[in-house]
Amino acid sequence: MPQTESVKKSKYHHLDPGSLPFKLFLAYDIFMVFIIIFNLFCLGMNFFLMSNIGGWFFNSIHLSSVLEFYREHLHPWVITTEAWFIIFLIAELLIRWGIAIVQKHHQRWFFFPFIHLYEILAIIPYLRFLRLFRAGIIAYRLYEMGYQIFPKSWQNKALFYYRVVMEELSDRVVITVLDGLKHELNTSTTHKDLISNVIQHHRELFSQVLADMLQENLSRELRADRERIAKNVGQIVSQAIEDTPELTQLLRLIPIVGGRIEQQIQSIGQRLGENITQGLIDPLAYPDTSAAHQPNLYSDISNRISQIEIEKNEKLDELVRSAVFESLDAVRKQVKVKQWQQILQEQDQAKE
């Protein structure tokens, strides 16, 4: 049974699913699907039987009399049937156009031929294959309404091969674009301008990300090693005082208390070095982003780094170019991965 919600979304939303008009429209759609498929099947077989390949095939299986009977008696009937079918399509299209005008299916009466342009083109003998497009649309509409037109296995196969075709086409397009971009960057002299424009456009974001990274990682490391760094600096200052011979000689000239003063100066110097180091580390280890009077050192550092011009730094230019090319190669490598092959492998493994 069809699903009520799907019916509401179809073109029959204004009809009662149990009413006679609804059933008539539904039967007509199903009839059109089968008659279009049958018509194209007859034309395809006619093309094969009237071709040299068809003649060779029937001669090889010793059924040339059957081929002669078809060419003499059935072929004219197929051509006549195709002519009548074209007239039927024209009349059917005009009737549907009139119904669309009366029931105001579209905002303007002349919208109908543009919306159904593929049906108009399908009337032309050389564009008969477009009739399959209409049959597919009708079948899909019936499928949305809940009717199982084709077996589920057929639908899965058709969806799989559709995805294969679309993936192959999209992969070729993307790979061609990436190769063209890489060739342009390698041969053109304007690649620096392109890269500079990209960086210029993202300078603010780059500066913000860099500041966040510095504040999160560097401040954490400074908080962890704060005491050790201060102690090391204090010891360095104390050792520097001790290694100053002029100060040592001067203090030793003072009798009795000279050595004591020397020790006090070393101790004071060590404490002074530790305190100064603590004062320098505090703004970096505990940045106060809410204080308006105290600038964020990380933001200032990141802003200065983001303002570096690539043209004036060859190493930075090389780094950016390398990152761009590696990114293009990574995308190209990922695009070349065949997703449909992986699906087939998973299906084969599931069967095993």
PDB file of C-alpha atoms in Angstrom, residues 87-351:
ATOM      1  CA  ILE A  87       1.506  11.605 -32.902  1.00  0.00           C
ATOM      2  CA  PHE A  88       0.263  10.166 -29.608  1.00  0.00           C
ATOM      3  CA  LEU A  89       3.066  11.905 -27.681  1.00  0.00           C
ATOM      4  CA  ILE A  90       2.276  15.237 -29.339  1.00  0.00           C
ATOM      5  CA  ALA A  91      -1.455  14.945 -28.600  1.00  0.00           C
ATOM      6  CA  GLU A  92      -0.790  13.770 -25.040  1.00  0.00           C
ATOM      7  CA  LEU A  93       1.568  16.675 -24.431  1.00  0.00           C
ATOM      8  CA  LEU A  94      -0.963  19.219 -25.740  1.00  0.00           C
ATOM      9  CA  ILE A  95      -3.731  17.725 -23.581  1.00  0.00           C
ATOM     10  CA  ARG A  96      -1.553  17.882 -20.464  1.00  0.00           C
ATOM     11  CA  TRP A  97      -0.638  21.469 -21.343  1.00  0.00           C
ATOM     12  CA  GLY A  98      -4.322  22.343 -21.551  1.00  0.00           C
ATOM     13  CA  ILE A  99      -5.012  20.652 -18.213  1.00  0.00           C
ATOM     14  CA  ALA A 100      -2.085  22.536 -16.643  1.00  0.00           C
ATOM     15  CA  ILE A 101      -3.527  25.836 -17.938  1.00  0.00           C
ATOM     16  CA  VAL A 102      -7.054  25.088 -16.673  1.00  0.00           C
ATOM     17  CA  GLN A 103      -5.909  23.890 -13.252  1.00  0.00           C
ATOM     18  CA  LYS A 104      -3.144  26.549 -13.048  1.00  0.00           C
ATOM     19  CA  HIS A 105      -0.326  24.171 -12.260  1.00  0.00           C
ATOM     20  CA  HIS A 106       2.217  26.903 -13.067  1.00  0.00           C
ATOM     21  CA  GLN A 107       2.360  30.643 -12.489  1.00  0.00           C
ATOM     22  CA  ARG A 108       2.236  31.360 -16.253  1.00  0.00           C
ATOM     23  CA  TRP A 109       0.581  29.329 -18.987  1.00  0.00           C
ATOM     24  CA  PHE A 110       3.729  29.279 -21.123  1.00  0.00           C
ATOM     25  CA  PHE A 111       5.903  27.768 -18.381  1.00  0.00           C
ATOM     26  CA  PHE A 112       4.765  24.236 -19.239  1.00  0.00           C
ATOM     27  CA  PRO A 113       6.860  23.681 -22.419  1.00  0.00           C
ATOM     28  CA  PHE A 114      10.001  24.962 -20.698  1.00  0.00           C
ATOM     29  CA  ILE A 115       9.507  22.764 -17.637  1.00  0.00           C
ATOM     30  CA  HIS A 116       8.831  19.737 -19.875  1.00  0.00           C
ATOM     31  CA  LEU A 117      11.399  20.597 -22.532  1.00  0.00           C
ATOM     32  CA  TYR A 118      12.912  17.110 -22.385  1.00  0.00           C
ATOM     33  CA  GLU A 119       9.518  15.657 -23.405  1.00  0.00           C
ATOM     34  CA  ILE A 120       9.304  17.985 -26.390  1.00  0.00           C
ATOM     35  CA  LEU A 121      12.820  17.068 -27.475  1.00  0.00           C
ATOM     36  CA  ALA A 122      12.051  13.365 -26.996  1.00  0.00           C
ATOM     37  CA  ILE A 123       9.466  13.613 -29.790  1.00  0.00           C
ATOM     38  CA  ILE A 124      12.292  14.221 -32.291  1.00  0.00           C
ATOM     39  CA  PRO A 125      13.321  10.821 -33.746  1.00  0.00           C
ATOM     40  CA  TYR A 126      17.042  11.436 -33.218  1.00  0.00           C
ATOM     41  CA  LEU A 127      16.431  12.241 -29.529  1.00  0.00           C
ATOM     42  CA  ARG A 128      14.242   9.247 -28.689  1.00  0.00           C
ATOM     43  CA  PHE A 129      16.545   8.291 -25.825  1.00  0.00           C
ATOM     44  CA  LEU A 130      15.143  11.249 -23.845  1.00  0.00           C
ATOM     45  CA  ARG A 131      11.915   9.287 -23.490  1.00  0.00           C
ATOM     46  CA  LEU A 132      13.727   7.164 -20.946  1.00  0.00           C
ATOM     47  CA  PHE A 133      14.180  10.322 -18.903  1.00  0.00           C
ATOM     48  CA  ARG A 134      10.428  10.758 -18.662  1.00  0.00           C
ATOM     49  CA  ALA A 135       9.945   7.098 -17.814  1.00  0.00           C
ATOM     50  CA  GLY A 136      12.548   7.438 -15.086  1.00  0.00           C
ATOM     51  CA  ILE A 137      10.809  10.504 -13.634  1.00  0.00           C
ATOM     52  CA  ILE A 138       7.463   8.734 -13.549  1.00  0.00           C
ATOM     53  CA  ALA A 139       9.028   5.643 -11.986  1.00  0.00           C
ATOM     54  CA  TYR A 140      10.765   7.757  -9.359  1.00  0.00           C
ATOM     55  CA  ARG A 141       7.522   9.576  -8.545  1.00  0.00           C
ATOM     56  CA  LEU A 142       5.762   6.265  -8.091  1.00  0.00           C
ATOM     57  CA  TYR A 143       8.625   5.071  -5.923  1.00  0.00           C
ATOM     58  CA  GLU A 144       8.253   8.168  -3.704  1.00  0.00           C
ATOM     59  CA  MET A 145       4.563   7.330  -3.333  1.00  0.00           C
ATOM     60  CA  GLY A 146       5.500   3.918  -1.960  1.00  0.00           C
ATOM     61  CA  TYR A 147       4.975   1.709  -5.032  1.00  0.00           C
ATOM     62  CA  GLN A 148       7.658  -0.882  -5.744  1.00  0.00           C
ATOM     63  CA  ILE A 149       8.079  -0.438  -9.500  1.00  0.00           C
ATOM     64  CA  PHE A 150      11.410  -2.232  -9.729  1.00  0.00           C
ATOM     65  CA  PRO A 151      12.910  -4.857  -7.410  1.00  0.00           C
ATOM     66  CA  LYS A 152      15.056  -3.537  -4.591  1.00  0.00           C
ATOM     67  CA  SER A 153      18.109  -5.304  -5.999  1.00  0.00           C
ATOM     68  CA  TRP A 154      17.666  -3.468  -9.319  1.00  0.00           C
ATOM     69  CA  GLN A 155      17.392  -0.158  -7.514  1.00  0.00           C
ATOM     70  CA  ASN A 156      20.558  -0.835  -5.501  1.00  0.00           C
ATOM     71  CA  LYS A 157      22.442  -1.845  -8.646  1.00  0.00           C
ATOM     72  CA  ALA A 158      21.267   1.237 -10.532  1.00  0.00           C
ATOM     73  CA  LEU A 159      22.191   3.495  -7.600  1.00  0.00           C
ATOM     74  CA  PHE A 160      25.610   1.850  -7.332  1.00  0.00           C
ATOM     75  CA  TYR A 161      26.454   2.306 -11.024  1.00  0.00           C
ATOM     76  CA  TYR A 162      25.104   5.852 -10.946  1.00  0.00           C
ATOM     77  CA  ARG A 163      27.488   6.624  -8.094  1.00  0.00           C
ATOM     78  CA  VAL A 164      30.337   4.931  -9.985  1.00  0.00           C
ATOM     79  CA  VAL A 165      29.755   7.125 -13.037  1.00  0.00           C
ATOM     80  CA  MET A 166      29.371  10.299 -10.993  1.00  0.00           C
ATOM     81  CA  GLU A 167      32.463   9.518  -8.903  1.00  0.00           C
ATOM     82  CA  GLU A 168      34.594   8.848 -11.984  1.00  0.00           C
ATOM     83  CA  LEU A 169      33.408  12.047 -13.675  1.00  0.00           C
ATOM     84  CA  SER A 170      33.867  14.204 -10.575  1.00  0.00           C
ATOM     85  CA  ASP A 171      37.296  12.663  -9.881  1.00  0.00           C
ATOM     86  CA  ARG A 172      38.474  13.483 -13.398  1.00  0.00           C
ATOM     87  CA  VAL A 173      37.247  17.045 -13.103  1.00  0.00           C
ATOM     88  CA  VAL A 174      38.845  17.594  -9.676  1.00  0.00           C
ATOM     89  CA  ILE A 175      42.164  16.002 -10.694  1.00  0.00           C
ATOM     90  CA  THR A 176      42.279  18.098 -13.859  1.00  0.00           C
ATOM     91  CA  VAL A 177      41.621  21.276 -11.865  1.00  0.00           C
ATOM     92  CA  LEU A 178      44.282  20.380  -9.271  1.00  0.00           C
ATOM     93  CA  ASP A 179      46.857  19.540 -11.963  1.00  0.00           C
ATOM     94  CA  GLY A 180      46.083  22.790 -13.738  1.00  0.00           C
ATOM     95  CA  LEU A 181      46.440  24.765 -10.531  1.00  0.00           C
ATOM     96  CA  LYS A 182      49.734  23.072  -9.690  1.00  0.00           C
ATOM     97  CA  HIS A 183      51.056  23.707 -13.202  1.00  0.00           C
ATOM     98  CA  GLU A 184      49.994  27.337 -12.939  1.00  0.00           C
ATOM     99  CA  LEU A 185      51.819  27.748  -9.633  1.00  0.00           C
ATOM    100  CA  ASN A 186      54.941  26.108 -11.072  1.00  0.00           C
ATOM    101  CA  THR A 187      55.092  28.077 -14.309  1.00  0.00           C
ATOM    102  CA  SER A 188      53.454  31.390 -13.497  1.00  0.00           C
ATOM    103  CA  THR A 189      55.306  34.283 -11.930  1.00  0.00           C
ATOM    104  CA  THR A 190      52.170  35.475 -10.190  1.00  0.00           C
ATOM    105  CA  HIS A 191      51.986  32.604  -7.707  1.00  0.00           C
ATOM    106  CA  LYS A 192      53.536  34.792  -5.013  1.00  0.00           C
ATOM    107  CA  ASP A 193      50.739  37.290  -5.453  1.00  0.00           C
ATOM    108  CA  LEU A 194      48.167  34.522  -5.190  1.00  0.00           C
ATOM    109  CA  ILE A 195      49.712  33.105  -2.029  1.00  0.00           C
ATOM    110  CA  SER A 196      50.148  36.585  -0.569  1.00  0.00           C
ATOM    111  CA  ASN A 197      46.504  37.389  -1.253  1.00  0.00           C
ATOM    112  CA  VAL A 198      45.401  34.187   0.463  1.00  0.00           C
ATOM    113  CA  ILE A 199      47.588  34.923   3.496  1.00  0.00           C
ATOM    114  CA  GLN A 200      46.528  38.582   3.547  1.00  0.00           C
ATOM    115  CA  HIS A 201      42.910  37.492   3.560  1.00  0.00           C
ATOM    116  CA  HIS A 202      43.518  35.174   6.542  1.00  0.00           C
ATOM    117  CA  ARG A 203      46.011  37.269   8.520  1.00  0.00           C
ATOM    118  CA  GLU A 204      43.538  38.117  11.264  1.00  0.00           C
ATOM    119  CA  LEU A 205      42.456  34.493  11.660  1.00  0.00           C
ATOM    120  CA  PHE A 206      46.085  33.327  11.561  1.00  0.00           C
ATOM    121  CA  SER A 207      47.008  35.875  14.232  1.00  0.00           C
ATOM    122  CA  GLN A 208      44.132  34.793  16.475  1.00  0.00           C
ATOM    123  CA  VAL A 209      44.927  31.077  16.119  1.00  0.00           C
ATOM    124  CA  LEU A 210      48.620  31.678  16.783  1.00  0.00           C
ATOM    125  CA  ALA A 211      47.840  33.751  19.889  1.00  0.00           C
ATOM    126  CA  ASP A 212      45.512  31.061  21.225  1.00  0.00           C
ATOM    127  CA  MET A 213      48.125  28.361  20.627  1.00  0.00           C
ATOM    128  CA  LEU A 214      50.856  30.378  22.335  1.00  0.00           C
ATOM    129  CA  GLN A 215      48.655  31.270  25.269  1.00  0.00           C
ATOM    130  CA  GLU A 216      47.446  27.712  25.753  1.00  0.00           C
ATOM    131  CA  ASN A 217      50.754  25.881  25.347  1.00  0.00           C
ATOM    132  CA  LEU A 218      53.489  28.342  26.308  1.00  0.00           C
ATOM    133  CA  SER A 219      51.695  29.664  29.402  1.00  0.00           C
ATOM    134  CA  ARG A 220      51.095  26.098  30.591  1.00  0.00           C
ATOM    135  CA  GLU A 221      54.787  25.229  30.213  1.00  0.00           C
ATOM    136  CA  LEU A 222      55.846  28.463  31.933  1.00  0.00           C
ATOM    137  CA  ARG A 223      53.554  27.767  34.894  1.00  0.00           C
ATOM    138  CA  ALA A 224      54.992  24.278  35.211  1.00  0.00           C
ATOM    139  CA  ASP A 225      58.650  25.422  35.051  1.00  0.00           C
ATOM    140  CA  ARG A 226      58.230  28.798  36.732  1.00  0.00           C
ATOM    141  CA  GLU A 227      60.015  27.917  39.974  1.00  0.00           C
ATOM    142  CA  ARG A 228      62.835  26.071  38.231  1.00  0.00           C
ATOM    143  CA  ILE A 229      63.464  28.930  35.786  1.00  0.00           C
ATOM    144  CA  ALA A 230      63.486  31.520  38.598  1.00  0.00           C
ATOM    145  CA  LYS A 231      65.836  29.398  40.691  1.00  0.00           C
ATOM    146  CA  ASN A 232      68.210  28.895  37.770  1.00  0.00           C
ATOM    147  CA  VAL A 233      68.290  32.617  37.024  1.00  0.00           C
ATOM    148  CA  GLY A 234      68.941  33.359  40.700  1.00  0.00           C
ATOM    149  CA  GLN A 235      71.834  30.916  40.735  1.00  0.00           C
ATOM    150  CA  ILE A 236      73.204  32.496  37.576  1.00  0.00           C
ATOM    151  CA  VAL A 237      73.110  35.967  39.182  1.00  0.00           C
ATOM    152  CA  SER A 238      74.735  34.628  42.368  1.00  0.00           C
ATOM    153  CA  GLN A 239      77.442  32.895  40.340  1.00  0.00           C
ATOM    154  CA  ALA A 240      77.965  36.058  38.305  1.00  0.00           C
ATOM    155  CA  ILE A 241      78.575  38.046  41.519  1.00  0.00           C
ATOM    156  CA  GLU A 242      80.922  35.388  42.778  1.00  0.00           C
ATOM    157  CA  ASP A 243      82.801  35.369  39.475  1.00  0.00           C
ATOM    158  CA  THR A 244      83.331  39.139  39.599  1.00  0.00           C
ATOM    159  CA  PRO A 245      86.930  39.466  40.950  1.00  0.00           C
ATOM    160  CA  GLU A 246      86.765  43.256  41.346  1.00  0.00           C
ATOM    161  CA  LEU A 247      83.809  42.983  43.760  1.00  0.00           C
ATOM    162  CA  THR A 248      85.438  40.138  45.706  1.00  0.00           C
ATOM    163  CA  GLN A 249      88.726  42.028  46.088  1.00  0.00           C
ATOM    164  CA  LEU A 250      86.886  45.168  47.165  1.00  0.00           C
ATOM    165  CA  LEU A 251      84.857  43.367  49.839  1.00  0.00           C
ATOM    166  CA  ARG A 252      87.920  41.568  51.183  1.00  0.00           C
ATOM    167  CA  LEU A 253      89.491  44.925  51.944  1.00  0.00           C
ATOM    168  CA  ILE A 254      86.833  45.371  54.601  1.00  0.00           C
ATOM    169  CA  PRO A 255      88.063  43.651  57.736  1.00  0.00           C
ATOM    170  CA  ILE A 256      85.976  41.127  59.676  1.00  0.00           C
ATOM    171  CA  VAL A 257      82.600  41.709  57.873  1.00  0.00           C
ATOM    172  CA  GLY A 258      83.861  41.634  54.275  1.00  0.00           C
ATOM    173  CA  GLY A 259      83.170  37.927  53.761  1.00  0.00           C
ATOM    174  CA  ARG A 260      79.782  38.265  55.413  1.00  0.00           C
ATOM    175  CA  ILE A 261      78.831  41.172  53.148  1.00  0.00           C
ATOM    176  CA  GLU A 262      79.961  39.159  50.112  1.00  0.00           C
ATOM    177  CA  GLN A 263      77.644  36.308  51.104  1.00  0.00           C
ATOM    178  CA  GLN A 264      74.751  38.719  51.676  1.00  0.00           C
ATOM    179  CA  ILE A 265      75.277  40.363  48.295  1.00  0.00           C
ATOM    180  CA  GLN A 266      75.260  36.950  46.598  1.00  0.00           C
ATOM    181  CA  SER A 267      72.075  36.003  48.480  1.00  0.00           C
ATOM    182  CA  ILE A 268      70.431  39.329  47.637  1.00  0.00           C
ATOM    183  CA  GLY A 269      71.473  38.985  43.992  1.00  0.00           C
ATOM    184  CA  GLN A 270      70.036  35.473  43.829  1.00  0.00           C
ATOM    185  CA  ARG A 271      66.719  36.571  45.370  1.00  0.00           C
ATOM    186  CA  LEU A 272      66.676  39.603  43.118  1.00  0.00           C
ATOM    187  CA  GLY A 273      67.189  37.436  40.035  1.00  0.00           C
ATOM    188  CA  GLU A 274      64.431  35.072  41.132  1.00  0.00           C
ATOM    189  CA  ASN A 275      61.988  37.903  41.783  1.00  0.00           C
ATOM    190  CA  ILE A 276      62.751  39.627  38.490  1.00  0.00           C
ATOM    191  CA  THR A 277      62.297  36.336  36.647  1.00  0.00           C
ATOM    192  CA  GLN A 278      59.006  35.705  38.438  1.00  0.00           C
ATOM    193  CA  GLY A 279      57.837  39.191  37.441  1.00  0.00           C
ATOM    194  CA  LEU A 280      58.762  38.604  33.803  1.00  0.00           C
ATOM    195  CA  ILE A 281      57.131  35.179  33.654  1.00  0.00           C
ATOM    196  CA  ASP A 282      53.863  36.137  35.379  1.00  0.00           C
ATOM    197  CA  PRO A 283      52.352  38.098  32.439  1.00  0.00           C
ATOM    198  CA  LEU A 284      53.156  35.173  30.141  1.00  0.00           C
ATOM    199  CA  ALA A 285      52.177  32.367  32.510  1.00  0.00           C
ATOM    200  CA  TYR A 286      48.982  34.054  33.743  1.00  0.00           C
ATOM    201  CA  PRO A 287      47.784  36.388  30.951  1.00  0.00           C
ATOM    202  CA  ASP A 288      44.906  38.599  32.017  1.00  0.00           C
ATOM    203  CA  THR A 289      42.892  39.088  28.839  1.00  0.00           C
ATOM    204  CA  SER A 290      40.152  40.996  30.681  1.00  0.00           C
ATOM    205  CA  ALA A 291      42.447  43.830  31.800  1.00  0.00           C
ATOM    206  CA  ALA A 292      42.199  46.721  29.362  1.00  0.00           C
ATOM    207  CA  HIS A 293      45.335  48.476  30.637  1.00  0.00           C
ATOM    208  CA  GLN A 294      47.485  45.357  30.296  1.00  0.00           C
ATOM    209  CA  PRO A 295      48.119  44.315  26.667  1.00  0.00           C
ATOM    210  CA  ASN A 296      48.059  40.648  25.773  1.00  0.00           C
ATOM    211  CA  LEU A 297      51.658  39.757  24.945  1.00  0.00           C
ATOM    212  CA  TYR A 298      50.627  36.708  22.961  1.00  0.00           C
ATOM    213  CA  SER A 299      48.342  38.766  20.731  1.00  0.00           C
ATOM    214  CA  ASP A 300      51.094  41.302  20.214  1.00  0.00           C
ATOM    215  CA  ILE A 301      53.582  38.555  19.270  1.00  0.00           C
ATOM    216  CA  SER A 302      51.148  36.852  16.902  1.00  0.00           C
ATOM    217  CA  ASN A 303      50.227  40.167  15.255  1.00  0.00           C
ATOM    218  CA  ARG A 304      53.865  40.945  14.599  1.00  0.00           C
ATOM    219  CA  ILE A 305      54.445  37.469  13.144  1.00  0.00           C
ATOM    220  CA  SER A 306      51.372  37.701  10.911  1.00  0.00           C
ATOM    221  CA  GLN A 307      52.589  41.008   9.461  1.00  0.00           C
ATOM    222  CA  ILE A 308      55.753  39.448   8.038  1.00  0.00           C
ATOM    223  CA  GLU A 309      55.809  39.884   4.253  1.00  0.00           C
ATOM    224  CA  ILE A 310      56.425  36.716   2.270  1.00  0.00           C
ATOM    225  CA  GLU A 311      58.211  38.534  -0.547  1.00  0.00           C
ATOM    226  CA  LYS A 312      60.887  39.686   1.885  1.00  0.00           C
ATOM    227  CA  ASN A 313      61.536  36.239   3.354  1.00  0.00           C
ATOM    228  CA  GLU A 314      62.606  33.491   0.954  1.00  0.00           C
ATOM    229  CA  LYS A 315      62.447  30.748   3.596  1.00  0.00           C
ATOM    230  CA  LEU A 316      58.881  31.680   4.493  1.00  0.00           C
ATOM    231  CA  ASP A 317      57.956  31.807   0.811  1.00  0.00           C
ATOM    232  CA  GLU A 318      59.414  28.333   0.326  1.00  0.00           C
ATOM    233  CA  LEU A 319      57.552  27.056   3.391  1.00  0.00           C
ATOM    234  CA  VAL A 320      54.207  28.385   2.180  1.00  0.00           C
ATOM    235  CA  ARG A 321      54.728  27.046  -1.352  1.00  0.00           C
ATOM    236  CA  SER A 322      55.680  23.640   0.033  1.00  0.00           C
ATOM    237  CA  ALA A 323      52.569  23.571   2.226  1.00  0.00           C
ATOM    238  CA  VAL A 324      50.348  24.535  -0.723  1.00  0.00           C
ATOM    239  CA  PHE A 325      51.823  21.892  -3.039  1.00  0.00           C
ATOM    240  CA  GLU A 326      51.658  19.172  -0.392  1.00  0.00           C
ATOM    241  CA  SER A 327      48.034  20.085   0.294  1.00  0.00           C
ATOM    242  CA  LEU A 328      47.220  19.805  -3.417  1.00  0.00           C
ATOM    243  CA  ASP A 329      48.993  16.441  -3.605  1.00  0.00           C
ATOM    244  CA  ALA A 330      47.121  15.196  -0.527  1.00  0.00           C
ATOM    245  CA  VAL A 331      43.775  16.218  -2.006  1.00  0.00           C
ATOM    246  CA  ARG A 332      44.691  14.636  -5.346  1.00  0.00           C
ATOM    247  CA  LYS A 333      45.689  11.400  -3.628  1.00  0.00           C
ATOM    248  CA  GLN A 334      42.423  11.295  -1.706  1.00  0.00           C
ATOM    249  CA  VAL A 335      40.379  12.025  -4.830  1.00  0.00           C
ATOM    250  CA  LYS A 336      42.058   9.148  -6.669  1.00  0.00           C
ATOM    251  CA  VAL A 337      40.759   6.692  -4.063  1.00  0.00           C
ATOM    252  CA  LYS A 338      37.962   4.698  -5.679  1.00  0.00           C
ATOM    253  CA  GLN A 339      35.134   4.559  -3.180  1.00  0.00           C
ATOM    254  CA  TRP A 340      33.125   2.164  -5.335  1.00  0.00           C
ATOM    255  CA  GLN A 341      36.016  -0.315  -5.341  1.00  0.00           C
ATOM    256  CA  GLN A 342      36.063  -0.251  -1.553  1.00  0.00           C
ATOM    257  CA  ILE A 343      32.310  -0.907  -1.523  1.00  0.00           C
ATOM    258  CA  LEU A 344      32.790  -3.914  -3.826  1.00  0.00           C
ATOM    259  CA  GLN A 345      35.566  -5.254  -1.610  1.00  0.00           C
ATOM    260  CA  GLU A 346      33.372  -4.894   1.487  1.00  0.00           C
ATOM    261  CA  GLN A 347      30.544  -6.704  -0.286  1.00  0.00           C
ATOM    262  CA  ASP A 348      32.889  -9.527  -1.358  1.00  0.00           C
ATOM    263  CA  GLN A 349      34.209  -9.844   2.195  1.00  0.00           C
ATOM    264  CA  ALA A 350      30.660  -9.946   3.544  1.00  0.00           C
ATOM    265  CA  LYS A 351      29.798 -12.773   1.130  1.00  0.00           C
TER     266      LYS A 351
END
